[in-house]
Amino acid sequence: QVQLVESGGGLVQAGGSLRLSCAASGITFSITAMGWFRQAPGKERELVASITSVGSTNYADSVKGRFTISRDNPKKTVYLQMNRLKPDDTAVYYCNRIGSPLPSWGQGTQVTVSS
């Protein structure tokens, strides 16, 4: 049973910051690449940040320089630090494994950035 539980979203003004957390279970977390995805109303889900099992990271151009993904393997948790938030960052944010052929998605956590 794979379980991925996102938390940390909320309401924030443009220019503010949030830190998202994703607690994982049911996977061998320490050898699993993880990512943060987001989906805004009327848009497809997109990958915004990823991190490999050894800590190499990659970011979508839209968030590069503002977001930082990290992981804590003993805690089986992946984080997304979001700084200098913009209204177009508003979306439901999800975490998941990278490269899973049939991913299942949790509830996500809502991030709303006001202007």
Coordinates of N, CA, C and O in Angstrom, one line a residue:
Q1 N 0.8 -1.2 0.0 CA 0.0 0.0 0.0 C 0.9 1.2 0.0 O 1.5 1.6 1.0
V2 N 0.9 1.9 -1.1 CA 1.7 3.2 -1.2 C 0.8 4.3 -0.7 O -0.3 4.5 -1.1
Q3 N 1.4 5.0 0.2 CA 0.7 6.2 0.8 C 1.6 7.4 0.7 O 2.7 7.4 1.1
L4 N 1.0 8.5 0.1 CA 1.7 9.8 0.0 C 0.8 10.8 0.5 O -0.3 11.1 0.0
V5 N 1.2 11.5 1.6 CA 0.4 12.5 2.3 C 1.0 13.8 2.2 O 2.1 14.0 2.9
E6 N 0.4 14.7 1.5 CA 0.9 16.1 1.4 C 0.4 17.0 2.4 O -0.8 16.9 2.8
S7 N 1.1 18.0 2.8 CA 0.7 19.0 3.8 C 1.5 20.3 3.6 O 2.5 20.3 2.9
G8 N 1.0 21.3 4.2 CA 1.7 22.6 4.3 C 1.2 23.7 3.4 O 1.7 24.8 3.4
G9 N 0.2 23.4 2.6 CA -0.4 24.4 1.7 C -1.2 25.4 2.5 O -1.4 25.3 3.7
G10 N -1.6 26.5 1.8 CA -2.4 27.5 2.5 C -2.5 28.7 1.6 O -2.2 28.7 0.4
L11 N -2.9 29.8 2.2 CA -3.1 31.1 1.6 C -1.9 32.0 1.9 O -1.5 32.1 3.0
V12 N -1.4 32.6 0.8 CA -0.3 33.5 1.0 C -0.3 34.6 0.0 O -0.9 34.4 -1.1
Q13 N 0.2 35.8 0.4 CA 0.3 36.9 -0.6 C 1.4 36.7 -1.5 O 2.4 36.0 -1.2
A14 N 1.3 37.3 -2.7 CA 2.4 37.3 -3.6 C 3.7 37.8 -3.0 O 3.7 38.8 -2.2
G15 N 4.8 37.1 -3.3 CA 6.0 37.4 -2.7 C 6.3 36.6 -1.4 O 7.5 36.6 -0.9
G16 N 5.3 35.9 -0.9 CA 5.5 35.1 0.3 C 6.1 33.8 0.1 O 6.4 33.4 -1.0
S17 N 6.1 33.0 1.2 CA 6.7 31.6 1.1 C 5.9 30.6 1.8 O 5.1 30.9 2.7
L18 N 6.0 29.4 1.3 CA 5.4 28.2 2.0 C 6.4 27.0 1.9 O 7.2 27.0 0.9
R19 N 6.2 26.1 2.8 CA 7.0 24.9 2.8 C 6.1 23.7 2.8 O 5.3 23.5 3.7
L20 N 6.1 22.9 1.7 CA 5.3 21.7 1.6 C 6.0 20.5 2.1 O 7.2 20.4 1.9
S21 N 5.3 19.5 2.6 CA 5.9 18.3 3.1 C 5.1 17.1 2.5 O 3.9 17.2 2.2
C22 N 5.8 16.0 2.2 CA 5.1 14.8 1.7 C 5.7 13.6 2.5 O 6.9 13.3 2.3
A23 N 4.9 13.0 3.2 CA 5.2 11.8 4.0 C 4.9 10.6 3.2 O 3.7 10.4 2.8
A24 N 5.9 9.7 3.0 CA 5.7 8.5 2.2 C 5.8 7.2 3.0 O 6.5 7.2 4.0
S25 N 5.0 6.2 2.5 CA 5.1 4.9 3.1 C 4.7 3.9 2.0 O 4.2 4.2 1.0
G26 N 5.1 2.7 2.3 CA 4.8 1.6 1.3 C 5.8 1.5 0.2 O 5.5 0.8 -0.8
I27 N 6.8 2.3 0.2 CA 7.9 2.2 -0.8 C 9.2 2.2 -0.2 O 9.4 2.6 1.0
T28 N 10.2 1.8 -0.9 CA 11.6 1.8 -0.4 C 12.1 3.2 -0.7 O 12.7 3.5 -1.7
F29 N 11.8 4.1 0.2 CA 11.9 5.6 -0.1 C 13.4 6.0 -0.4 O 13.6 6.8 -1.3
S30 N 14.3 5.4 0.2 CA 15.7 5.8 0.1 C 16.3 5.6 -1.3 O 17.3 6.2 -1.7
I31 N 15.7 4.7 -2.1 CA 16.2 4.5 -3.5 C 15.2 4.9 -4.5 O 15.3 4.5 -5.7
T32 N 14.2 5.7 -4.1 CA 13.2 6.2 -5.0 C 13.3 7.6 -5.4 O 13.3 8.5 -4.5
A33 N 13.3 8.0 -6.7 CA 13.3 9.4 -7.1 C 11.9 9.9 -6.8 O 10.9 9.2 -7.1
M34 N 11.8 11.1 -6.3 CA 10.5 11.7 -6.0 C 10.3 13.1 -6.7 O 11.3 13.7 -7.0
G35 N 9.1 13.5 -6.8 CA 8.8 14.7 -7.5 C 7.6 15.4 -6.9 O 6.8 14.8 -6.2
W36 N 7.6 16.7 -7.1 CA 6.4 17.5 -6.8 C 5.7 17.9 -8.1 O 6.4 18.4 -9.0
F37 N 4.4 17.8 -8.1 CA 3.6 18.1 -9.3 C 2.5 19.1 -8.8 O 2.2 19.2 -7.6
R38 N 2.0 19.9 -9.8 CA 0.9 20.8 -9.4 C -0.1 20.8 -10.6 O 0.2 20.5 -11.7
Q39 N -1.4 21.1 -10.2 CA -2.4 21.1 -11.2 C -3.3 22.3 -10.8 O -3.9 22.4 -9.8
A40 N -3.4 23.3 -11.7 CA -4.3 24.4 -11.6 C -5.6 24.1 -12.3 O -5.7 23.3 -13.2
P41 N -6.7 24.8 -11.9 CA -8.0 24.6 -12.6 C -7.9 24.7 -14.1 O -7.4 25.7 -14.6
G42 N -8.4 23.7 -14.8 CA -8.5 23.8 -16.2 C -7.1 23.5 -16.9 O -7.1 23.6 -18.2
K43 N -6.1 23.1 -16.2 CA -4.8 22.8 -16.7 C -4.4 21.4 -16.4 O -4.9 20.8 -15.4
E44 N -3.5 20.8 -17.1 CA -3.0 19.5 -16.9 C -2.0 19.5 -15.7 O -1.4 20.6 -15.4
R45 N -1.8 18.4 -15.1 CA -0.8 18.3 -14.0 C 0.6 18.4 -14.6 O 0.8 17.8 -15.7
E46 N 1.4 19.1 -13.9 CA 2.8 19.3 -14.4 C 3.8 19.0 -13.3 O 3.5 19.3 -12.1
L47 N 4.9 18.5 -13.7 CA 6.0 18.3 -12.8 C 6.8 19.6 -12.6 O 7.2 20.3 -13.5
V48 N 7.0 20.0 -11.3 CA 7.6 21.3 -11.0 C 9.0 21.1 -10.4 O 9.9 22.0 -10.6
A49 N 9.3 19.9 -9.8 CA 10.6 19.7 -9.2 C 10.7 18.2 -9.0 O 9.8 17.5 -8.7
S50 N 12.0 17.7 -9.1 CA 12.3 16.3 -8.8 C 13.6 16.2 -8.1 O 14.4 17.1 -8.1
I51 N 13.7 15.1 -7.4 CA 15.0 14.8 -6.7 C 15.2 13.3 -6.7 O 14.4 12.5 -6.5
T52 N 16.5 12.9 -7.1 CA 16.8 11.5 -7.2 C 17.1 11.0 -5.8 O 17.1 11.7 -4.8
S53 N 17.4 9.7 -5.8 CA 17.7 9.0 -4.5 C 18.9 9.5 -3.9 O 19.1 9.4 -2.6
V54 N 19.8 10.1 -4.6 CA 21.1 10.6 -4.1 C 21.1 12.1 -4.0 O 22.1 12.7 -3.7
G55 N 20.0 12.8 -4.3 CA 19.9 14.2 -4.0 C 20.0 15.1 -5.2 O 20.0 16.3 -5.0
S56 N 20.2 14.6 -6.4 CA 20.3 15.4 -7.6 C 18.9 16.0 -7.9 O 17.9 15.3 -7.9
T57 N 18.8 17.3 -8.2 CA 17.5 18.0 -8.4 C 17.4 18.5 -9.8 O 18.3 18.8 -10.5
N58 N 16.1 18.7 -10.2 CA 15.7 19.4 -11.4 C 14.4 20.2 -11.2 O 13.6 19.8 -10.3
Y59 N 14.3 21.3 -11.9 CA 13.2 22.2 -11.8 C 12.6 22.6 -13.1 O 13.3 22.7 -14.1
A60 N 11.3 22.8 -13.1 CA 10.7 23.5 -14.2 C 11.2 24.9 -14.3 O 11.5 25.5 -13.3
D61 N 11.2 25.4 -15.6 CA 11.7 26.8 -15.7 C 10.9 27.8 -15.0 O 11.4 28.8 -14.5
S62 N 9.6 27.5 -14.8 CA 8.7 28.5 -14.2 C 9.0 28.7 -12.7 O 8.6 29.7 -12.1
V63 N 9.7 27.7 -12.1 CA 10.0 27.8 -10.6 C 11.4 27.9 -10.3 O 11.8 28.0 -9.1
K64 N 12.3 27.7 -11.3 CA 13.7 27.7 -11.1 C 14.2 29.0 -10.4 O 13.8 30.1 -10.8
G65 N 15.0 28.8 -9.3 CA 15.5 29.9 -8.6 C 14.5 30.4 -7.4 O 15.0 31.2 -6.6
R66 N 13.3 29.9 -7.4 CA 12.4 30.2 -6.4 C 12.0 29.0 -5.5 O 11.8 29.2 -4.3
F67 N 12.0 27.8 -6.1 CA 11.6 26.6 -5.3 C 12.8 25.7 -5.1 O 13.7 25.7 -5.9
T68 N 12.8 25.0 -4.0 CA 13.9 24.1 -3.6 C 13.3 22.8 -3.1 O 12.5 22.8 -2.2
I69 N 13.6 21.7 -3.8 CA 13.1 20.4 -3.3 C 14.2 19.7 -2.5 O 15.4 19.9 -2.8
S70 N 13.9 19.0 -1.5 CA 14.8 18.3 -0.6 C 14.2 17.1 -0.1 O 13.0 16.9 -0.2
R71 N 15.0 16.2 0.5 CA 14.4 15.0 1.1 C 15.2 14.6 2.3 O 16.3 14.9 2.5
D72 N 14.5 13.9 3.2 CA 15.0 13.4 4.5 C 14.7 11.9 4.5 O 13.6 11.5 4.8
N73 N 15.7 11.1 4.1 CA 15.4 9.7 3.9 C 15.1 9.0 5.3 O 14.2 8.1 5.2
P74 N 15.7 9.3 6.4 CA 15.3 8.7 7.6 C 13.8 8.9 8.0 O 13.2 8.1 8.5
K75 N 13.3 10.1 7.6 CA 11.9 10.5 7.9 C 11.0 10.1 6.7 O 9.8 10.3 6.9
K76 N 11.5 9.6 5.6 CA 10.8 9.2 4.5 C 9.9 10.4 4.0 O 8.7 10.2 3.8
T77 N 10.5 11.6 3.9 CA 9.7 12.8 3.7 C 10.5 13.6 2.6 O 11.7 13.7 2.6
V78 N 9.7 14.2 1.7 CA 10.2 15.1 0.7 C 9.6 16.5 0.9 O 8.4 16.5 1.2
Y79 N 10.3 17.5 0.7 CA 9.9 18.9 1.0 C 10.0 19.7 -0.3 O 10.8 19.4 -1.2
L80 N 9.2 20.7 -0.3 CA 9.3 21.8 -1.4 C 9.2 23.1 -0.7 O 8.1 23.5 -0.2
Q81 N 10.3 23.8 -0.7 CA 10.4 25.2 -0.2 C 10.0 26.1 -1.3 O 10.7 26.1 -2.3
M82 N 9.0 26.9 -1.2 CA 8.5 27.8 -2.2 C 8.7 29.2 -1.7 O 8.1 29.6 -0.8
N83 N 9.5 30.0 -2.4 CA 9.8 31.4 -2.1 C 9.3 32.3 -3.2 O 9.2 31.9 -4.4
R84 N 9.1 33.6 -2.9 CA 8.7 34.6 -3.9 C 7.5 34.1 -4.7 O 7.6 34.1 -6.0
L85 N 6.5 33.6 -4.1 CA 5.4 33.0 -4.7 C 4.6 34.1 -5.6 O 4.6 35.2 -5.2
K86 N 4.1 33.6 -6.7 CA 3.3 34.4 -7.6 C 1.9 33.8 -7.7 O 1.7 32.7 -7.5
P87 N 1.0 34.7 -8.1 CA -0.4 34.2 -8.3 C -0.5 33.0 -9.2 O -1.4 32.1 -9.0
D88 N 0.3 32.9 -10.3 CA 0.2 31.7 -11.1 C 0.8 30.5 -10.6 O 0.8 29.4 -11.2
D89 N 1.3 30.5 -9.3 CA 1.7 29.3 -8.6 C 0.5 28.6 -8.0 O 0.6 27.5 -7.4
T90 N -0.6 29.3 -8.0 CA -1.8 28.8 -7.4 C -2.2 27.4 -8.0 O -2.4 27.4 -9.2
A91 N -2.4 26.4 -7.2 CA -2.6 25.1 -7.7 C -2.8 24.1 -6.6 O -2.4 24.5 -5.4
V92 N -3.2 22.9 -6.9 CA -3.1 21.8 -5.9 C -1.8 21.1 -6.2 O -1.5 20.8 -7.3
Y93 N -1.0 21.0 -5.1 CA 0.3 20.4 -5.2 C 0.3 18.9 -4.7 O -0.2 18.6 -3.7
Y94 N 0.9 18.0 -5.5 CA 1.0 16.6 -5.2 C 2.5 16.2 -5.2 O 3.3 16.7 -6.0
C95 N 2.7 15.2 -4.4 CA 4.0 14.5 -4.5 C 3.8 13.1 -5.1 O 2.7 12.5 -5.0
N96 N 4.8 12.5 -5.7 CA 4.7 11.1 -6.2 C 6.1 10.6 -6.6 O 7.0 11.4 -6.7
R97 N 6.2 9.4 -6.8 CA 7.4 8.8 -7.4 C 7.6 9.2 -8.8 O 6.6 9.5 -9.5
I98 N 8.8 9.3 -9.2 CA 9.2 9.7 -10.6 C 9.3 8.4 -11.4 O 10.0 7.4 -11.0
G99 N 8.6 8.3 -12.5 CA 8.7 7.2 -13.4 C 7.8 6.0 -13.2 O 7.9 5.0 -13.8
S100 N 6.9 6.2 -12.3 CA 5.9 5.1 -12.0 C 4.9 5.0 -13.2 O 4.4 6.0 -13.6
P101 N 4.8 3.8 -13.8 CA 3.9 3.7 -15.0 C 2.4 3.9 -14.7 O 1.7 4.4 -15.6
L102 N 2.0 3.6 -13.5 CA 0.6 3.8 -13.2 C 0.5 4.4 -11.8 O 0.2 3.8 -10.8
P103 N 0.7 5.7 -11.8 CA 0.8 6.4 -10.5 C -0.6 6.6 -9.9 O -1.6 6.8 -10.6
S104 N -0.7 6.5 -8.6 CA -1.9 6.9 -7.8 C -1.6 8.2 -7.1 O -0.4 8.4 -6.7
W105 N -2.6 9.0 -7.0 CA -2.4 10.3 -6.5 C -3.2 10.5 -5.2 O -4.3 10.0 -5.0
G106 N -2.6 11.2 -4.2 CA -3.2 11.5 -3.0 C -4.1 12.7 -3.1 O -4.5 13.1 -4.3
Q107 N -4.5 13.3 -2.0 CA -5.4 14.4 -2.1 C -4.7 15.7 -2.5 O -5.4 16.7 -2.9
G108 N -3.4 15.8 -2.3 CA -2.7 17.0 -2.6 C -2.9 18.0 -1.5 O -3.7 17.8 -0.5
T109 N -2.3 19.2 -1.7 CA -2.4 20.3 -0.7 C -2.6 21.6 -1.6 O -1.8 21.8 -2.5
Q110 N -3.6 22.4 -1.2 CA -3.9 23.6 -2.0 C -3.0 24.7 -1.6 O -2.8 25.0 -0.4
V111 N -2.4 25.3 -2.6 CA -1.7 26.6 -2.5 C -2.4 27.7 -3.2 O -2.7 27.5 -4.4
T112 N -2.7 28.7 -2.5 CA -3.4 29.9 -3.2 C -2.6 31.1 -2.9 O -2.3 31.4 -1.7
V113 N -2.2 31.8 -4.0 CA -1.4 33.0 -3.9 C -2.2 34.2 -4.3 O -2.6 34.2 -5.5
S114 N -2.4 35.1 -3.5 CA -3.2 36.3 -3.8 C -2.3 37.4 -4.3 O -1.2 37.5 -3.9
S115 N -2.9 38.3 -5.1 CA -2.2 39.4 -5.7 C -2.3 40.6 -4.8 O -3.1 40.6 -3.8

